[in-house]
CSV table of C-alpha atoms in Angstrom, one decimal:
chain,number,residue,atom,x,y,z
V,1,UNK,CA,6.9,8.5,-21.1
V,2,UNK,CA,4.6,11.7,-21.4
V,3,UNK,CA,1.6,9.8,-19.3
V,4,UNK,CA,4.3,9.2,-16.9
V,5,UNK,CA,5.5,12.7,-16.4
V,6,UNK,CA,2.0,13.7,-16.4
V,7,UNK,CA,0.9,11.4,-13.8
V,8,UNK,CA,4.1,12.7,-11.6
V,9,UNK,CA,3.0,16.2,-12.0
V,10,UNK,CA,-0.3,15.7,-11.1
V,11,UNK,CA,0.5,13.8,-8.2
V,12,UNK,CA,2.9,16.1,-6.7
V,13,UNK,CA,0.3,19.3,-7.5
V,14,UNK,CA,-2.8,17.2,-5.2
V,15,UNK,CA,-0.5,16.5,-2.7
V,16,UNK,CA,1.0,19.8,-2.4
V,17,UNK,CA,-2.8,21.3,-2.6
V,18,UNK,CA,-3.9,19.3,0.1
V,19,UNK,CA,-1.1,20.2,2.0
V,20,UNK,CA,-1.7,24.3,1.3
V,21,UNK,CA,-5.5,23.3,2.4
V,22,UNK,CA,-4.5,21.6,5.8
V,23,UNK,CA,-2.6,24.9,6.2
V,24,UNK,CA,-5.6,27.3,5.3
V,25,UNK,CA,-8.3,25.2,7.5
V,26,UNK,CA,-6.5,23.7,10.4
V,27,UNK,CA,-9.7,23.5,12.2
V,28,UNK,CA,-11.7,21.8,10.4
V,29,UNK,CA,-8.8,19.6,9.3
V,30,UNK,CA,-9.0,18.5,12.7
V,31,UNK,CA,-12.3,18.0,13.5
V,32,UNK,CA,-12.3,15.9,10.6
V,33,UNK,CA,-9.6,13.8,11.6
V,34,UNK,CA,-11.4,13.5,14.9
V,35,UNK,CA,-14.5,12.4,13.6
V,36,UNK,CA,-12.5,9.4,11.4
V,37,UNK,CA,-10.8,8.4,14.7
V,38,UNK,CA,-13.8,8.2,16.8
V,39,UNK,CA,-15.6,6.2,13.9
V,40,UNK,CA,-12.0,3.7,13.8
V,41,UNK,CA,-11.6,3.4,17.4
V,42,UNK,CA,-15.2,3.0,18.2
V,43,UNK,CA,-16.8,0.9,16.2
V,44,UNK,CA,-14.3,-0.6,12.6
V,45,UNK,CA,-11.3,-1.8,15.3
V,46,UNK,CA,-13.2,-3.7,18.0
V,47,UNK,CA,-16.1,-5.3,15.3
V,48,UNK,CA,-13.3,-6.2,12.8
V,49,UNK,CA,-10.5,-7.3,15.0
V,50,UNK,CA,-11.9,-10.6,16.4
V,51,UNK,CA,-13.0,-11.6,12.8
V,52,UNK,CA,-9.3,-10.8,11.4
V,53,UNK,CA,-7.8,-13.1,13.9
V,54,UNK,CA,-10.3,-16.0,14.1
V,55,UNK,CA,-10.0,-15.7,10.2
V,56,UNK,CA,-6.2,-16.1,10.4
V,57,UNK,CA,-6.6,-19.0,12.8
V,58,UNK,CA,-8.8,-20.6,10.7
V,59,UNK,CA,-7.0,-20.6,7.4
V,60,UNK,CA,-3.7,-21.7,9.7
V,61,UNK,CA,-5.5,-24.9,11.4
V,62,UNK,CA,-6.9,-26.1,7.3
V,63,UNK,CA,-10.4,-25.3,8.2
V,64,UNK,CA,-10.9,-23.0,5.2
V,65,UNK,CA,-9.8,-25.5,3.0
V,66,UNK,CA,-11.6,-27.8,4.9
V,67,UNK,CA,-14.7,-26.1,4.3
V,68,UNK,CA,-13.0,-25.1,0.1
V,69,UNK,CA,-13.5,-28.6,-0.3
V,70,UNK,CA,-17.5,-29.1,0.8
V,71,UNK,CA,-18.1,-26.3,-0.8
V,72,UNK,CA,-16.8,-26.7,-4.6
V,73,UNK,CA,-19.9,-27.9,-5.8
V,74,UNK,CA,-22.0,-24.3,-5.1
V,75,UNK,CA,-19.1,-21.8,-5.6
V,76,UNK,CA,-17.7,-23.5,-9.1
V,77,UNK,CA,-20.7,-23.5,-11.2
V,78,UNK,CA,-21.9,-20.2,-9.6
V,79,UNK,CA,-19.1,-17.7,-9.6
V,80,UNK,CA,-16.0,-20.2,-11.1
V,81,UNK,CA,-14.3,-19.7,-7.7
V,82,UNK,CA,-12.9,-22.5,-5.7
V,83,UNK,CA,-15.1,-23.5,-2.5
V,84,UNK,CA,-13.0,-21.7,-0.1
V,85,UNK,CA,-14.3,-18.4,-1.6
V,86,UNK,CA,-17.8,-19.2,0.2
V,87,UNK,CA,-15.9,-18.5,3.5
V,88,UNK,CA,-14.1,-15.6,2.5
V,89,UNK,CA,-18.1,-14.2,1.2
V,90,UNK,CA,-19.7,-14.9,4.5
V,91,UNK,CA,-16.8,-13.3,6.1
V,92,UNK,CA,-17.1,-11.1,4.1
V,93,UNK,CA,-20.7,-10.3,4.6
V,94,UNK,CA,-20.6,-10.5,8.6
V,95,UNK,CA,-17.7,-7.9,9.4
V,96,UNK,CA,-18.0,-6.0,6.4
V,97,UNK,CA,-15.1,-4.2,4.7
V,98,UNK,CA,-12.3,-4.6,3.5
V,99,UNK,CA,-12.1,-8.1,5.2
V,100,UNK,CA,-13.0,-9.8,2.1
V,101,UNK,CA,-9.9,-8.4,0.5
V,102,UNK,CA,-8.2,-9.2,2.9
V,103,UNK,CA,-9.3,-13.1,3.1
V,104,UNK,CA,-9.0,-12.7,-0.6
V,105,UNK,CA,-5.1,-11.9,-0.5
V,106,UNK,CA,-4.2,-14.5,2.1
V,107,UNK,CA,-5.9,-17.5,0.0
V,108,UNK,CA,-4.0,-15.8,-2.5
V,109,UNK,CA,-0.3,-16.1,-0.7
V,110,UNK,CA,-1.4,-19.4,0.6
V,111,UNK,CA,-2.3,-20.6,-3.2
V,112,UNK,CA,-5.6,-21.7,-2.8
V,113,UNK,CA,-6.2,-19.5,-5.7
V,114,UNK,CA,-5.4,-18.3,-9.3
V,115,UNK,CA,-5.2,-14.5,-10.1
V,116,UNK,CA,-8.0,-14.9,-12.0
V,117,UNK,CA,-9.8,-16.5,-9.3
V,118,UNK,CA,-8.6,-14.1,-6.5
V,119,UNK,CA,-9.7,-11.3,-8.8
V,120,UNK,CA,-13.5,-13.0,-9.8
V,121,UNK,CA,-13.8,-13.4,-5.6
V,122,UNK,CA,-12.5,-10.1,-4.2
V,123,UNK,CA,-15.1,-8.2,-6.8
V,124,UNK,CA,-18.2,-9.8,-5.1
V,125,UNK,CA,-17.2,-10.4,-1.1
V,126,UNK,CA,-17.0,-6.9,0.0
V,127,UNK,CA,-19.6,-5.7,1.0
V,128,UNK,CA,-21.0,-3.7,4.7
V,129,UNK,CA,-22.0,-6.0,7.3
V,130,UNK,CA,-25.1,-5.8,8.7
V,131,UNK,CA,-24.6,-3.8,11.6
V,132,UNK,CA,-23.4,-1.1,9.7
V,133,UNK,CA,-26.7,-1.0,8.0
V,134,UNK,CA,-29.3,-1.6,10.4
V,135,UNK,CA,-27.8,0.6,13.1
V,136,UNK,CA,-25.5,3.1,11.6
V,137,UNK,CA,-27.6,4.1,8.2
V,138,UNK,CA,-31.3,2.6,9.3
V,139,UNK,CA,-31.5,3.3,12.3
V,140,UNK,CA,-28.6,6.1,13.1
V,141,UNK,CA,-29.5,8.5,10.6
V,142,UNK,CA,-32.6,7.3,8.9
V,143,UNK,CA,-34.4,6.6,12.3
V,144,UNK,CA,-36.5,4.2,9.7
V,145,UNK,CA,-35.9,0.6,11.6
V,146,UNK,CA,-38.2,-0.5,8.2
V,147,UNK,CA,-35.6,0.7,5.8
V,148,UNK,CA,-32.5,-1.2,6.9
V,149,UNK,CA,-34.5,-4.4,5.4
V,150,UNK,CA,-34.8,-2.7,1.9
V,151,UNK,CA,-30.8,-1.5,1.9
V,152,UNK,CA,-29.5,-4.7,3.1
V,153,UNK,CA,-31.5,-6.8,0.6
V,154,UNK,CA,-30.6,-4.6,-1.8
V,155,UNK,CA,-26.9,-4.6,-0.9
V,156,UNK,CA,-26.6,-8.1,-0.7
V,157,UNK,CA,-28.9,-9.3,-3.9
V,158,UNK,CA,-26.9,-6.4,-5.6
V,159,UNK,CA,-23.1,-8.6,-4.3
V,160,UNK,CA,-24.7,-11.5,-5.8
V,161,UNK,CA,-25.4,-10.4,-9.2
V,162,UNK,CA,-21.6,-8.9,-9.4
V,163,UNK,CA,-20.4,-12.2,-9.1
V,164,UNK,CA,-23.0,-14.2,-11.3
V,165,UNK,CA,-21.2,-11.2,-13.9
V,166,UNK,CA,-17.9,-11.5,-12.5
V,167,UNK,CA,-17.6,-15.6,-13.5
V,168,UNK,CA,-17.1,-14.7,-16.9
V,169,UNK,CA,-13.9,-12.2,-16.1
V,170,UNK,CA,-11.0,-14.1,-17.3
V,171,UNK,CA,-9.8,-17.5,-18.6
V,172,UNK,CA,-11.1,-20.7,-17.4
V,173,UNK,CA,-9.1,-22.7,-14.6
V,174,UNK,CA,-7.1,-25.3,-16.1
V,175,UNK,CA,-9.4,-28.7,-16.7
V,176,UNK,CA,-7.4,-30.9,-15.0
V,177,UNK,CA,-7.3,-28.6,-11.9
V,178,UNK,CA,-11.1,-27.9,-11.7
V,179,UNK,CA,-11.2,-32.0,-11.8
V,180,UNK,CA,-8.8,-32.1,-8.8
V,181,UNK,CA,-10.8,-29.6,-6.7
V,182,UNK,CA,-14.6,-31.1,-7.6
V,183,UNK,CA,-13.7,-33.8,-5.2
V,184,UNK,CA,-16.3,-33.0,-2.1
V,185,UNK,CA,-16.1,-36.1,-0.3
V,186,UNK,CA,-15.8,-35.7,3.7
V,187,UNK,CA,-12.7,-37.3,3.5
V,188,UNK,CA,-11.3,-35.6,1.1
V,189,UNK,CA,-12.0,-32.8,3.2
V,190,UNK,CA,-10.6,-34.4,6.1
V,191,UNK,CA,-7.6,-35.4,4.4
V,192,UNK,CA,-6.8,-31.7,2.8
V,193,UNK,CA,-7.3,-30.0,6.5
V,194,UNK,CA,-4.6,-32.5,7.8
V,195,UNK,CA,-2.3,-31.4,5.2
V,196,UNK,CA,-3.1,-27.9,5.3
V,197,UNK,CA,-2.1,-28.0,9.3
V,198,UNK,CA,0.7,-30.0,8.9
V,199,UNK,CA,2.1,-27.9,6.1
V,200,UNK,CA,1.5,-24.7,8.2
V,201,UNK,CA,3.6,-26.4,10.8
V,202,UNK,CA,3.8,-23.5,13.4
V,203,UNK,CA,3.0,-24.2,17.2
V,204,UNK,CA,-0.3,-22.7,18.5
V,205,UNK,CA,1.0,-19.8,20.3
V,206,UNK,CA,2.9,-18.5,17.5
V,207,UNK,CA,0.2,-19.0,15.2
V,208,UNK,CA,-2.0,-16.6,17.4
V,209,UNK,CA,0.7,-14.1,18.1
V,210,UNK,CA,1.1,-14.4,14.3
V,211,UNK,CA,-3.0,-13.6,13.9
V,212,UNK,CA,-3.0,-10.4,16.1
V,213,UNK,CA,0.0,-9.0,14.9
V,214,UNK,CA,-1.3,-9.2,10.9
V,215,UNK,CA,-4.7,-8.2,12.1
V,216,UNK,CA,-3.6,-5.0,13.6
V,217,UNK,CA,-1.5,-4.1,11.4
V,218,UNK,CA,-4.2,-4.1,8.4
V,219,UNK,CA,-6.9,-2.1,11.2
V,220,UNK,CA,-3.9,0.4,11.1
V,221,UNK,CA,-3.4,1.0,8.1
V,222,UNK,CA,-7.6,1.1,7.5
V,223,UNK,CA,-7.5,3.6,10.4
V,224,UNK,CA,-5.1,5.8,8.5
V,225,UNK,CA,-7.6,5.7,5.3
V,226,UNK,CA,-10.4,6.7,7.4
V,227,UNK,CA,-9.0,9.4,8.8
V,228,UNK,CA,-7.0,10.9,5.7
V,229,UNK,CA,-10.1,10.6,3.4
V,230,UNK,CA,-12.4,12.2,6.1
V,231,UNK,CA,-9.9,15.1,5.9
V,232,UNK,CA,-10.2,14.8,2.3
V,233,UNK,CA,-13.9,15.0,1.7
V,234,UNK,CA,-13.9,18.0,4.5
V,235,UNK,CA,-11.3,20.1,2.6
V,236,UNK,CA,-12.9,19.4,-1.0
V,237,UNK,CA,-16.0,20.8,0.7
V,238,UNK,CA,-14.4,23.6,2.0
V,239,UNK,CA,-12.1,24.1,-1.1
V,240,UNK,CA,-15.9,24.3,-3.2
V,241,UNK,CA,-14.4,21.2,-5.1
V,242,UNK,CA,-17.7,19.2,-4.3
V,243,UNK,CA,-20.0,21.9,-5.3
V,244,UNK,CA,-18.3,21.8,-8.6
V,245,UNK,CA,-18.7,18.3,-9.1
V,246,UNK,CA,-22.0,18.2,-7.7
V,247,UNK,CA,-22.7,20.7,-10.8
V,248,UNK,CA,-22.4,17.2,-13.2
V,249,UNK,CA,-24.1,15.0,-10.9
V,250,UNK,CA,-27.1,17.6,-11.1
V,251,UNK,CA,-27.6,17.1,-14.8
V,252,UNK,CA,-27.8,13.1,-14.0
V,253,UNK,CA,-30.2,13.4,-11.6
V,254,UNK,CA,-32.5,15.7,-13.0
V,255,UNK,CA,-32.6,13.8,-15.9
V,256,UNK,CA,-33.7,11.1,-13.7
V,257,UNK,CA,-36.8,13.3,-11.5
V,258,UNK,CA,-34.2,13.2,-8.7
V,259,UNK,CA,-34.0,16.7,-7.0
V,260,UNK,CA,-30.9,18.4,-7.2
V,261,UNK,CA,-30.0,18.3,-3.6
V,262,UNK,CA,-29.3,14.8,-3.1
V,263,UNK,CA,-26.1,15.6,-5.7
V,264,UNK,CA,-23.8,17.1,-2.3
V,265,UNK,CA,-24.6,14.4,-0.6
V,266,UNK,CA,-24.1,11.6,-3.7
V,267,UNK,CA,-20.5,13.6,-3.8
V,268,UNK,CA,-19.0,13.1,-0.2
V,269,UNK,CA,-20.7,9.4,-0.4
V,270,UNK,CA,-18.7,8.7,-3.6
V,271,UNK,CA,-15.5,9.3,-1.0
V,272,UNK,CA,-16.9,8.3,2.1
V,273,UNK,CA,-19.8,6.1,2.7
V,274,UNK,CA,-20.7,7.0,6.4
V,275,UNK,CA,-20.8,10.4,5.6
V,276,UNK,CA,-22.9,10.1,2.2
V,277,UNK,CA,-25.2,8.3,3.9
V,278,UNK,CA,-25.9,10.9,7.1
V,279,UNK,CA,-26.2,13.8,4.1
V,280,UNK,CA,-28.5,11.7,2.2
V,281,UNK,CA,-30.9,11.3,4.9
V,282,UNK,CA,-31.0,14.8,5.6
V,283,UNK,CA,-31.9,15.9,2.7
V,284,UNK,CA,-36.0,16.7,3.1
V,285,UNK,CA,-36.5,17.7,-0.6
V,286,UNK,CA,-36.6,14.0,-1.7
V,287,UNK,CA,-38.7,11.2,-1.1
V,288,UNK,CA,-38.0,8.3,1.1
V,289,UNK,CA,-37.5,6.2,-2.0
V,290,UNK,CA,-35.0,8.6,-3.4
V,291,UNK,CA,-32.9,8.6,-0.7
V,292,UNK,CA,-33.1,4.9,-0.5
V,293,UNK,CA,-31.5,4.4,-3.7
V,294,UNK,CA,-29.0,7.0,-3.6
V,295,UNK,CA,-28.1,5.5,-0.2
V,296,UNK,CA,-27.8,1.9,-2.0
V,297,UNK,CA,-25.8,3.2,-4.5
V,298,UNK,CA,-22.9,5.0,-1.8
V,299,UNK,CA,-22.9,1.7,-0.2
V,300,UNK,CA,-22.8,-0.6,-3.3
V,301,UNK,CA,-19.5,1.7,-4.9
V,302,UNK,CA,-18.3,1.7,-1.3
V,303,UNK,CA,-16.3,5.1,-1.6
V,304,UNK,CA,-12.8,5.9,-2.5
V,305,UNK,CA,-11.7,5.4,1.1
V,306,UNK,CA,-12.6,1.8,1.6
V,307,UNK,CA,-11.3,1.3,-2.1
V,308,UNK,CA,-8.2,2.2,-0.9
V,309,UNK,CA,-7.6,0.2,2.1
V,310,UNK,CA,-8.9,-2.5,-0.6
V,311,UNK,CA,-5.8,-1.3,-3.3
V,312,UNK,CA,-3.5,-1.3,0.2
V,313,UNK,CA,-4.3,-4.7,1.0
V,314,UNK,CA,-4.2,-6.0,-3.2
V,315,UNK,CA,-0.7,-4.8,-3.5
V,316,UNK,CA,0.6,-6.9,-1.4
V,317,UNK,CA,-0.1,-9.1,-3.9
V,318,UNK,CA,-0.5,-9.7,-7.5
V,319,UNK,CA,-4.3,-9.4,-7.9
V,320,UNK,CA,-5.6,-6.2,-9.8
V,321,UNK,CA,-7.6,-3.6,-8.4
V,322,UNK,CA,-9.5,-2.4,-11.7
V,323,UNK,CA,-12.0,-5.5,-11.5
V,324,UNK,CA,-12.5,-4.8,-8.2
V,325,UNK,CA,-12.9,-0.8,-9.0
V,326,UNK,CA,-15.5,-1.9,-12.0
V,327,UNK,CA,-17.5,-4.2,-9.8
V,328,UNK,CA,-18.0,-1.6,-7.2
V,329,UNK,CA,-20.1,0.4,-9.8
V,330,UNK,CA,-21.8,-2.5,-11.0
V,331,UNK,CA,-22.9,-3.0,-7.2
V,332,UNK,CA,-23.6,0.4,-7.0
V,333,UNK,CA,-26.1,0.6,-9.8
V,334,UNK,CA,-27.4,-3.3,-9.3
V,335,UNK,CA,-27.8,-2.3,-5.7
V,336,UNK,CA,-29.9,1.4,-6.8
V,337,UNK,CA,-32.3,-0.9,-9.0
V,338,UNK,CA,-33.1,-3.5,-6.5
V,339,UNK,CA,-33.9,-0.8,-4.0
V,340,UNK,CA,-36.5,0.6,-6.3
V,341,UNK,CA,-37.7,-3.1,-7.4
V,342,UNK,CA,-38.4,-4.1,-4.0
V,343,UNK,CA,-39.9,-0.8,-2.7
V,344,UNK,CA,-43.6,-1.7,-3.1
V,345,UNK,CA,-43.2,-5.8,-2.3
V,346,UNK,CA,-41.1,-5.1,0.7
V,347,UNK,CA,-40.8,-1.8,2.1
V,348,UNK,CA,-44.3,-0.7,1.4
V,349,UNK,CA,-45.8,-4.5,3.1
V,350,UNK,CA,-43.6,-4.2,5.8
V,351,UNK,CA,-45.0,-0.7,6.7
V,352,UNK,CA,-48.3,-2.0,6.0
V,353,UNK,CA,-48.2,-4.8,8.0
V,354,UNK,CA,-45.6,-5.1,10.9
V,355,UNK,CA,-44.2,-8.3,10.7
V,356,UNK,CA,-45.6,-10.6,6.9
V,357,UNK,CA,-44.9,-13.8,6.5
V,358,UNK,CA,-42.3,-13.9,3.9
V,359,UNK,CA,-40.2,-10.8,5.4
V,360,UNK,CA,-37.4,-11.0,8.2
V,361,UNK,CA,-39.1,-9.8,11.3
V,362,UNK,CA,-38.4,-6.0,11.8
V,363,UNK,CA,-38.3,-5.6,15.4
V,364,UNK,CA,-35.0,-8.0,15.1
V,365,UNK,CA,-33.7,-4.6,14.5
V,366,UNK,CA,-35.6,-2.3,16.1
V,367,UNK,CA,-34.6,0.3,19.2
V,368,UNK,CA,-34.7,-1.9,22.5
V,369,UNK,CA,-33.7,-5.1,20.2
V,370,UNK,CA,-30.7,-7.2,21.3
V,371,UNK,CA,-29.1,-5.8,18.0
V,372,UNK,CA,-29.4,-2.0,18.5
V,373,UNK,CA,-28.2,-2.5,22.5
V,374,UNK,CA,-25.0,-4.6,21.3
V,375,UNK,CA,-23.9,-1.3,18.3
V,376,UNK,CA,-24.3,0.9,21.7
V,377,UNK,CA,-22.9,-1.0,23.6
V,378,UNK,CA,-20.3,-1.4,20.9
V,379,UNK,CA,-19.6,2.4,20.9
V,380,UNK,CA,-18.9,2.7,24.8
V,381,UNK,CA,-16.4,0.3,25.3
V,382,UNK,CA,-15.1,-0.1,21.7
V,383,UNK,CA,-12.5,2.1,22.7
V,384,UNK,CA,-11.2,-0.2,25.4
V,385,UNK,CA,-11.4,-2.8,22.9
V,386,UNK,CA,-8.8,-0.7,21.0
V,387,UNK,CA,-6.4,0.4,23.3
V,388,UNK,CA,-6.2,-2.8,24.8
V,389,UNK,CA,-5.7,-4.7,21.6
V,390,UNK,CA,-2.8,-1.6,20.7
V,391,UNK,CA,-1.0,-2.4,24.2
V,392,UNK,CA,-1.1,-6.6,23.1
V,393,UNK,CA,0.5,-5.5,20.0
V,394,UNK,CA,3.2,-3.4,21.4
V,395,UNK,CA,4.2,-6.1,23.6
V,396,UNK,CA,3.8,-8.9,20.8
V,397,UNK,CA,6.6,-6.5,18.7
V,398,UNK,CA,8.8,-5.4,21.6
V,399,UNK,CA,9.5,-9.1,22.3
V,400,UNK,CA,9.9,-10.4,18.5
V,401,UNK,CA,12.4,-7.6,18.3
V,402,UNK,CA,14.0,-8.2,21.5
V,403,UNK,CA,14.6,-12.1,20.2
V,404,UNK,CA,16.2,-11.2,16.9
């Protein structure tokens, strides 16, 4: 009863601070709030939203379980999740967060997995996609086309070893179910994406009205994260909160012949990722190596504002967000090593020597590539993207309310 009292006061004291500090700073409030908008409307709605409704399509029509079934044999001895989590993982992987939790509670809802499972899957299949960091963090604010093969690499290796660790979270799926999935056969494959469509039963039109209207929700609601925790990590700034902190993180990174610089920038990354990032790479007091793995570690833990669209998204549901939370560090730290493993072997050779053998070839990235026009491109008419997909979504609502 006292925890619970103490958690209602504290509560109601950081809301009523923030709201005194929106007050006190009205400008820079704002310009915050700006800054999480542009970053929504510009580039997280129009690269997540045709992922979130193909997704939903998908999962309607049985291919997910279609592809669960060929896929048992890798996922179950690897991370003890069924075969459907592989496409939630690449999913995950290509448009980056939170669309694995999001894939993650809608197997959930459908039943294609346990809690246990659902909580073993979401822990590993978030992760940034690799736009974010090749043209956003590499090229963006590192101006370093080299390094975005090093953070990626890192990232993903790192998303990897979470979920070798997470397979041995929770109890084992019943024997007799595991024996029921293990069946890969085509038509066994065949035969479940049938019955997965024929249970599903709605028409093709309402099953894409159905896909927008969920996917737009959930980019609203991430939207609304961005842009409260950019206003957050401004005001702690402004309030001297993240000096104070950084004050702790010094100690850390002293102790590990990191200058004490980098421990702002480690702050505001620990909230928001995009921002953490930019600080880090100003910061001219550190090596390039440093900065690598501080940078790997703000996109391994994700920041508290992707975490909580992830906690928005688990709640409708009953999978738990502390395996999640615990595996973002994990990543974090898994993610910090690798970069500092693979420094000399692959940053260092790649430098050396434009494009080795055994490395992905650099100027797939670079400024002029196919890759760095498209996240311009991205930029200039992602808005049109939005507000065009906004205007589908009013009219999709205005007529379901206008039939009941």
């Amino acid at each position: 009863m006292f925890r619970s009292k103490l958690k209602t006061v504290f509560l109601s004291v950081s809301v009523t601070i923030l709201a005194a500090s929106l007050i006190s700073f009205p400008q820079e409030s704002f310009d915050a709030s700006i800054r999480g908008l542009n970053m929504w409307w510009e580039i997280v709605f129009p690269s997540l939203l045709p992922f979130f409704i193909v997704s939903e399509m998908l999962i309607g029509f049985g291919v997910v379980k279609f592809i669960g079934v060929l896929l048992e044999p890798l996922m179950r001895p690897l991370f003890r999740v069924p075969g459907v989590g592989g496409f939630v993982w690449a999913m995950g992987m290509a448009s980056g967060f939170p669309a694995g939790a999001k894939f993650t509670a809608r197997l959930r809802q459908e039943g294609q997995l346990t809690q246990i499972e659902a909580e073993r899957l979401v822990s590993f299949t978030n992760s940034s996609n690799p736009l974010f960091i090749f043209g956003a963090v590499s090229i963006g604010f590192f101006h370093n086309t080299h390094l975005g093969i090093l953070l990626a690499l890192a990232h993903y290796l790192g998303n990897i070893c979470v979920g070798l660790i997470m397979r041995f979270y929770g109890n084992e799926t019943p024997e007799e179910e595991v024996k029921k999935r293990n069946n890969s056969k085509i038509r066994s494959a065949l035969s479940a994406l049938h019955q997965t469509r024929l249970k599903d039963n709605r028409p093709i039109g309402k099953l894409l009205g159905d896909a927008v209207n969920s996917s737009i929700q959930t980019l609203l609601m991430v939207g609304g994260f961005i842009i409260l925790f950019s206003v957050v990590n401004k005001l702690l700034y402004h309030l001297h909160i993240t000096a104070a902190l950084a004050k702790t993180v010094e100690l850390l990174l002293s102790s590990l012949s990191f200058p004490e610089m980098l421990s702002i920038p480690f702050i505001s990354g620990l909230f928001e990722i995009t921002l953490g990032s930019q600080l880090t790479s100003l910061v001219h007091e550190s090596t390039l190596l440093q900065k690598a793995m501080i940078t790997s570690f703000i996109l391994g833990f994700s920041g508290f504002s992707v975490q909580a669209q992830v906690a928005s998204i688990l709640a409708q549901t009953d999978i738990r967000f502390k395996p999640f939370f615990l595996a973002r560090i994990l990543q974090g730290v898994f993610a910090s090593l690798f970069a500092l493993v693979l420094w000399k072997p692959i940053y260092i050779r790649i430098t050396n020597n434009e494009q080795p053998s055994n490395a992905l070839p650099v100027g797939f990235f670079g400024e002029g590539t196919w890759t760095n026009h498209f996240y311009h491109r991205l930029i200039e008419i992602g808005p049109l993207i939005t507000i065009f997909s906004l205007l589908l979504y009013v009219l999709l609502l205005f007529s379901r309310l206008k039939k009941n």
